[in-house]
Coordinates of C-alpha atoms in Angstrom, one line a residue:
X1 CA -16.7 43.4 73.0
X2 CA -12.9 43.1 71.9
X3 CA -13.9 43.6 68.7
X4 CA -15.8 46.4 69.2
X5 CA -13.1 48.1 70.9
X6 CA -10.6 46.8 68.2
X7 CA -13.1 48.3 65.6
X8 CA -13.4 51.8 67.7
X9 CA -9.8 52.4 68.2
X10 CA -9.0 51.8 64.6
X11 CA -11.5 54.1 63.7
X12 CA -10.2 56.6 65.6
X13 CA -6.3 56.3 64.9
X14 CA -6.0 58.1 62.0
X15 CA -7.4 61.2 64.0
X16 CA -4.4 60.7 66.1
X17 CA -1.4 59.7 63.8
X18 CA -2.1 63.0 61.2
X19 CA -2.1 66.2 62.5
X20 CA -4.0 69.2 60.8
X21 CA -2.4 70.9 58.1
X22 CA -0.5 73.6 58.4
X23 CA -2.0 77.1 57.8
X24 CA -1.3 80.8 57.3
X25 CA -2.0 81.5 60.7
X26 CA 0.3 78.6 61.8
X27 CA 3.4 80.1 60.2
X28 CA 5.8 82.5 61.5
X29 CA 6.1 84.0 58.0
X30 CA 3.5 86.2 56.1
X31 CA 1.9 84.5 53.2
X32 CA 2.7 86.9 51.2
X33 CA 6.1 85.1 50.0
X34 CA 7.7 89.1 49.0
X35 CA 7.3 89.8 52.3
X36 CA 8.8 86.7 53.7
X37 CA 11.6 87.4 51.4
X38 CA 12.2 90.5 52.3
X39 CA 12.2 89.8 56.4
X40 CA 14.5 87.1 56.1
X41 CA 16.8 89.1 53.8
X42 CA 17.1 92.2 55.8
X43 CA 17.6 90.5 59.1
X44 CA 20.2 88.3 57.5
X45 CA 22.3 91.6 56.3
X46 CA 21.3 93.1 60.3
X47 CA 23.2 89.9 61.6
X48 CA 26.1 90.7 59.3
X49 CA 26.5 94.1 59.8
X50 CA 26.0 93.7 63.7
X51 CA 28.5 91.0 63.9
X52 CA 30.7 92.6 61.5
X53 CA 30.7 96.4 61.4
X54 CA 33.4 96.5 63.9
X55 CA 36.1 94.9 61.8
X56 CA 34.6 97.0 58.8
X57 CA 35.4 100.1 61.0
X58 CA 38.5 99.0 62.2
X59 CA 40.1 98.4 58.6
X60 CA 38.2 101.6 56.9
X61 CA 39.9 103.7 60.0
X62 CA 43.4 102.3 58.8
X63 CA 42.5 102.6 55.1
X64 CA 41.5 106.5 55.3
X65 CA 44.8 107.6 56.7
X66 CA 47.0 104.8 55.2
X67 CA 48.3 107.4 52.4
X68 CA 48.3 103.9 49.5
X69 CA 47.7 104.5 46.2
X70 CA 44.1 102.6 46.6
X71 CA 43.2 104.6 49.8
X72 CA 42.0 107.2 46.9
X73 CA 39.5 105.1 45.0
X74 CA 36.2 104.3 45.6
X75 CA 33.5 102.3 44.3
X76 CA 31.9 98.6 43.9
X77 CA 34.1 95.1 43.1
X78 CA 37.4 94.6 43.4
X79 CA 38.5 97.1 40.6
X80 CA 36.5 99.3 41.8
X81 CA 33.9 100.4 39.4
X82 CA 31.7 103.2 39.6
X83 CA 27.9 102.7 40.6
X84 CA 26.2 102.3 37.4
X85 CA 29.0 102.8 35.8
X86 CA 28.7 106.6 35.7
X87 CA 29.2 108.2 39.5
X88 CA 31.7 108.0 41.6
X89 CA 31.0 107.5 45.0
X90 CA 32.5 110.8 48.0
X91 CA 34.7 109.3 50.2
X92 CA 33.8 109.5 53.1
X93 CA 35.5 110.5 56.8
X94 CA 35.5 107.3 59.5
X95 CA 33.3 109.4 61.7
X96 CA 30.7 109.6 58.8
X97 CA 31.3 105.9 58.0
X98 CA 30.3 105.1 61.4
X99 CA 26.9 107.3 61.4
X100 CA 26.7 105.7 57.5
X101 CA 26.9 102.2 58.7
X102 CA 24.8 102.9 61.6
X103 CA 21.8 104.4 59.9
X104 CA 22.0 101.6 57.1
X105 CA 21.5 99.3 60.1
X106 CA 18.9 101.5 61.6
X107 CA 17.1 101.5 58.3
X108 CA 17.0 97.7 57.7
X109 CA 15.6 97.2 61.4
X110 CA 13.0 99.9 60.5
X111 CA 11.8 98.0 57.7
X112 CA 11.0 95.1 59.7
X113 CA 8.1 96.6 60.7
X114 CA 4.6 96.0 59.3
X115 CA 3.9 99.9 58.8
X116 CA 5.7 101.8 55.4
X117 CA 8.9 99.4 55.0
X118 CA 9.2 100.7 51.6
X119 CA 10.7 104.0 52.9
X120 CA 13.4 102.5 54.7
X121 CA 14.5 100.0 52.2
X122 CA 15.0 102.8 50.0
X123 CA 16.5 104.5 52.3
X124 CA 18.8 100.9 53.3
X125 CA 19.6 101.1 49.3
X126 CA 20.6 104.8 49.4
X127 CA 22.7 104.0 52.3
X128 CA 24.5 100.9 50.6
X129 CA 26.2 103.0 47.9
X130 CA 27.6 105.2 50.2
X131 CA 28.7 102.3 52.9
X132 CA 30.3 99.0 50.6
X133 CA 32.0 101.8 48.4
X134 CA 34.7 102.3 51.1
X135 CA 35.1 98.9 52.0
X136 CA 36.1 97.5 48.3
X137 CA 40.0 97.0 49.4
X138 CA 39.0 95.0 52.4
X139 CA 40.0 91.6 52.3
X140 CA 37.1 90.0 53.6
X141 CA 34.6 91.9 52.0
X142 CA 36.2 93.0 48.5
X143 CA 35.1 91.4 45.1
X144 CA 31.5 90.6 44.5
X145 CA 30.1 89.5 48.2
X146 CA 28.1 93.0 49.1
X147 CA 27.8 94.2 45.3
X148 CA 24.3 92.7 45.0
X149 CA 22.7 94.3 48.4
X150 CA 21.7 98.5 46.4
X151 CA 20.0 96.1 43.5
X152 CA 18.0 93.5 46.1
X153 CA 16.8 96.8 48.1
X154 CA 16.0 98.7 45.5
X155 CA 13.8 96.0 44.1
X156 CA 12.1 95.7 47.1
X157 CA 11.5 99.3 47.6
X158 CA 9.8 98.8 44.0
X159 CA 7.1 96.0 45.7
X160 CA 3.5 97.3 45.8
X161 CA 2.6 94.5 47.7
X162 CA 4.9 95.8 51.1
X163 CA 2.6 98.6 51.6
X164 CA -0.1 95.9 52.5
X165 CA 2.4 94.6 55.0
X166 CA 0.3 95.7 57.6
X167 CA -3.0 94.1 57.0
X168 CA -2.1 91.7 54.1
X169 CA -4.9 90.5 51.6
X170 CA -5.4 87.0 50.9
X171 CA -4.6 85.6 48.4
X172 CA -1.2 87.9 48.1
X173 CA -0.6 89.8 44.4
X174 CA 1.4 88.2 42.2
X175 CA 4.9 87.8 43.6
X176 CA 6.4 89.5 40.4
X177 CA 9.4 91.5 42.4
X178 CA 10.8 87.9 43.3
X179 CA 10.2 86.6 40.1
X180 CA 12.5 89.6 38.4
X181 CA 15.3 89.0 41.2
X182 CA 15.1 85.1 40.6
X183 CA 16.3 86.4 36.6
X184 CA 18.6 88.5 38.2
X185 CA 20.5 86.1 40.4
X186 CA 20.3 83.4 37.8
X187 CA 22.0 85.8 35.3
X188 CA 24.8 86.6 37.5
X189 CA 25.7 82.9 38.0
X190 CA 25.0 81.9 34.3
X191 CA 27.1 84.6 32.8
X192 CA 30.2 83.3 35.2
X193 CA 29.8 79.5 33.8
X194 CA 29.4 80.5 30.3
X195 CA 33.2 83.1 30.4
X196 CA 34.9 80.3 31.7
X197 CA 33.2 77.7 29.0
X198 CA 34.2 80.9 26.9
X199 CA 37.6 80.9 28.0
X200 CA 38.1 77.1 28.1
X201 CA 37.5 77.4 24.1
X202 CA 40.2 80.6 24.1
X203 CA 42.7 79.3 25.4
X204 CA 42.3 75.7 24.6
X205 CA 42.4 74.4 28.4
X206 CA 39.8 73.7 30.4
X207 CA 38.3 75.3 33.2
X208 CA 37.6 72.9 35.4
X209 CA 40.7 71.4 35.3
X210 CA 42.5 70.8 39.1
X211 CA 45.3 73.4 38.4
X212 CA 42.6 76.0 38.5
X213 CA 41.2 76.2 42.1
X214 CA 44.9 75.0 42.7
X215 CA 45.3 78.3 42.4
X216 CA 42.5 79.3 44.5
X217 CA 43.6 77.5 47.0
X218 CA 47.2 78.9 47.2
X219 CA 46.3 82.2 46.9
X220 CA 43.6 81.9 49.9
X221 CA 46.1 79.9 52.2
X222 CA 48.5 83.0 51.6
X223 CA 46.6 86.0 51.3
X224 CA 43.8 84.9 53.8
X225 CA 45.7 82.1 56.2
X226 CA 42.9 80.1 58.4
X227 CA 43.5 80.1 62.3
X228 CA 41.8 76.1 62.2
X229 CA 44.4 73.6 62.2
X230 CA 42.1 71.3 60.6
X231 CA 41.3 73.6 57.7
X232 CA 44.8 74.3 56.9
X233 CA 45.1 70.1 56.9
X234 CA 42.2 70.2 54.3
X235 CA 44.0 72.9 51.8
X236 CA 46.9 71.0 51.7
X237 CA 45.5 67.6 50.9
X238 CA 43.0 69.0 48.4
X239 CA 46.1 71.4 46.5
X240 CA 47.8 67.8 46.4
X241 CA 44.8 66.3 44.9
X242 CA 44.3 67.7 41.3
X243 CA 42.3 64.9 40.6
X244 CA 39.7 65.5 42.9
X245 CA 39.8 69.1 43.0
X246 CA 39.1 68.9 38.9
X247 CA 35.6 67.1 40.0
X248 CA 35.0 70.3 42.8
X249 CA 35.4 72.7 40.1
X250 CA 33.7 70.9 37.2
X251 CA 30.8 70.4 40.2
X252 CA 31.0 74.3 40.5
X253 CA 30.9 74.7 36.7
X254 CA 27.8 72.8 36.5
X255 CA 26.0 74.7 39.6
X256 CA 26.8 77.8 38.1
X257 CA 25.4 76.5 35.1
X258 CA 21.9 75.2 36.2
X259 CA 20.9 78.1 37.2
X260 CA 19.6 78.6 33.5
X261 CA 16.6 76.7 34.7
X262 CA 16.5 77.7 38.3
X263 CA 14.0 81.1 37.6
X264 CA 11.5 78.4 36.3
X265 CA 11.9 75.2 38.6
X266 CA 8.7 76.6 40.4
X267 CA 8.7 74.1 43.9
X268 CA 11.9 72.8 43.2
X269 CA 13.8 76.1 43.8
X270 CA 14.6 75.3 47.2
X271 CA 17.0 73.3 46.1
X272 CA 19.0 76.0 44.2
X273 CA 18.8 77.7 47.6
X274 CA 20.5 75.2 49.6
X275 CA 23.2 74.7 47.1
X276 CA 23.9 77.7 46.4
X277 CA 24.3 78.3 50.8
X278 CA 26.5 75.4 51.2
X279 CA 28.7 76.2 47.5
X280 CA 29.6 79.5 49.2
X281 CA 30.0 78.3 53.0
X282 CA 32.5 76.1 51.5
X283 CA 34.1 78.6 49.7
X284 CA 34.5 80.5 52.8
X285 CA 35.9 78.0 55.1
X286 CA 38.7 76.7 51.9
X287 CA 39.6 80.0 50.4
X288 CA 38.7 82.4 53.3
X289 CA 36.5 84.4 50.9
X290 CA 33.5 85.4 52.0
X291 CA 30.4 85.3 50.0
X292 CA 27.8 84.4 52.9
X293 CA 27.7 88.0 55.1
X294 CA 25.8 89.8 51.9
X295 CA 25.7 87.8 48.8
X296 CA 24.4 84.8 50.2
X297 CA 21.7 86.6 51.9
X298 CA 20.0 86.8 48.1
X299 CA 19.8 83.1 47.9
X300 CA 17.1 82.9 49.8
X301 CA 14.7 84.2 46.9
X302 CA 14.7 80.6 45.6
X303 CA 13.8 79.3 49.3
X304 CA 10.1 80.3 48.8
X305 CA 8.4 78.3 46.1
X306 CA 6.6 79.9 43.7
X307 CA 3.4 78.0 42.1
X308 CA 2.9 80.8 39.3
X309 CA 4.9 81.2 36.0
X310 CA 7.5 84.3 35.4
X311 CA 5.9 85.0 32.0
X312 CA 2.1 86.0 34.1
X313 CA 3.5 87.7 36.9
X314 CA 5.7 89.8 34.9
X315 CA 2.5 90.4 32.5
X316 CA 0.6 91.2 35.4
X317 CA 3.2 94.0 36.5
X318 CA 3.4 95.5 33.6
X319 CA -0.3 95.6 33.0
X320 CA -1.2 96.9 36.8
X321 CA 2.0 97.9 38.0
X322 CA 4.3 99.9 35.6
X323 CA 5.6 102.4 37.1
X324 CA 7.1 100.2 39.9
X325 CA 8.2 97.4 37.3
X326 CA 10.4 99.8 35.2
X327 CA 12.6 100.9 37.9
X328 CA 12.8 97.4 39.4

């Protein structure tokens, strides 16, 4: 009879020790990985702007009425450049900032929902050239970190597959949209490795050398000083460590650099993701510049692995959807 038993509750322990698998229905995501994409990307920039837009307001208030030289200008980047090059964006009152700002938010919430978010996220782009335009002087925000947000929106606003949102099919279309922003991204990153390789050949000195995010460092401890005790202990040690901060930046040099490959990693793109969060947390809490309120929000493209190739989904848009793929 022990035996029996023994033989019985063997039997059944595998029924026990392994759950089922997860499915669809189990997930708090859509299948549809665009989708999924594009919920966790808009709610990321609602977080920003909600924790935020306050500060944003506070500077553009000052900014408007500060009589400078720069108060003038408007535009994308740290320069600032026109949007696409060609128009110049209206500056705008802080009154209409505010109502700007607020229907950006409005528009990104709206979008949430299952019914029409295409709509909205154009609207949300629309919005975003006349919002980050008056904030390019602002020290938190200037350079690169909300320059990204008009193209991710308006490539979403270009997804067929968001009308289904509602009532999604199964299996979900081809998730070409992600596929083109993956390129995008990747672009962005690889073009910045391969001016400083570039430049490393110019001027016969490399890069990655610790001198260079020496300089990073300085600049950061005096143009954005850090309240932490502790982090102001870190800058110093690591601006008196060329040695070590030559391997940081020859690390960032290489990360920058992989992401040739990252479009087609297929399940390994998660890890380009999680990289790419923690490269610029650390660049926010070491140089005080902030890449994670915006920009980082795009990383999570590459969180969603993708089992189909870039060359058949792109096919497939251009075959079924052209008219949404040309724009995008």
């Amino acid at each position: 009879r022990r035996s029996s038993e023994r033989r019985c509750s063997h039997e059944s322990l595998p029924n026990r020790i392994h759950p089922r698998p997860i499915s669809a229905e189990d997930s708090m995501l859509p299948e549809d990985p665009v989708r999924a994409f594009q919920l966790c990307y808009c709610g990321w920039l609602i977080l920003s702007m909600l924790t935020s837009s306050s500060q944003y307001q506070l500077f553009y208030t000052w900014f408007h009425s500060s009589g400078i030289g720069l108060a003038s200008k408007r535009g994308l980047g740290a320069h600032p450049s026109k949007l696409y090059g060609i128009i110049t964006p209206p500056a705008l009152t802080p009154l209409q900032m505010r109502a700007v700002g607020v229907a950006f938010t409005a528009c990104l919430l709206a979008s949430l929902a299952p019914l029409a978010p295409r709509p909205f996220l154009f609207g949300a782009f629309a919005l975003s050239l006349l919002y980050f335009p008056q904030l390019y002087a602002e020290a938190t925000l200037s350079g690169h970190n909300p320059i990204l947000v008009p193209a991710v929106l308006l490539l979403l606003a270009c997804a067929p597959s968001l009308d289904a949102a509602a009532s999604p099919p199964s299996p979900p279309p081809p998730p070409w949209p992600l596929q083109l922003l993956r390129v995008y991204l990747a672009s962005g990153y690889v073009s910045s490795g391969v001016a400083k390789v570039l430049c490393s050949f110019r001027f016969r000195r490399y890069w990655g050398l610790g001198t260079s995010l020496q300089h990073y460092f300085l600049e950061g401890m005096w143009s954005r000083p850090a309240d932490s005790a502790l982090t102001r202990s870190v800058q110093w040690r690591l601006v008196k460590s060329p040695r070590l901060l030559t391997i940081f930046a020859s690390g960032a040099l290489l990360f920058e650099l992989s992401f040739a490959v990252a479009p087609f990693s297929g399940r390994l793109s998660p890890l380009w993701c999680a990289h790419g969060l923690a490269f610029h947390a650390g660049i926010l809490w070491l140089q005080g510049l902030d890449f994670v309120s915006f920009w980082s929000a795009s990383l999570l493209v590459f969180a969603f692995p993708l089992s189909s190739l870039l060359s058949a989904d792109l096919r497939h848009a251009f075959e079924h959807e052209p008219l949404w793929l040309l724009p995008a």
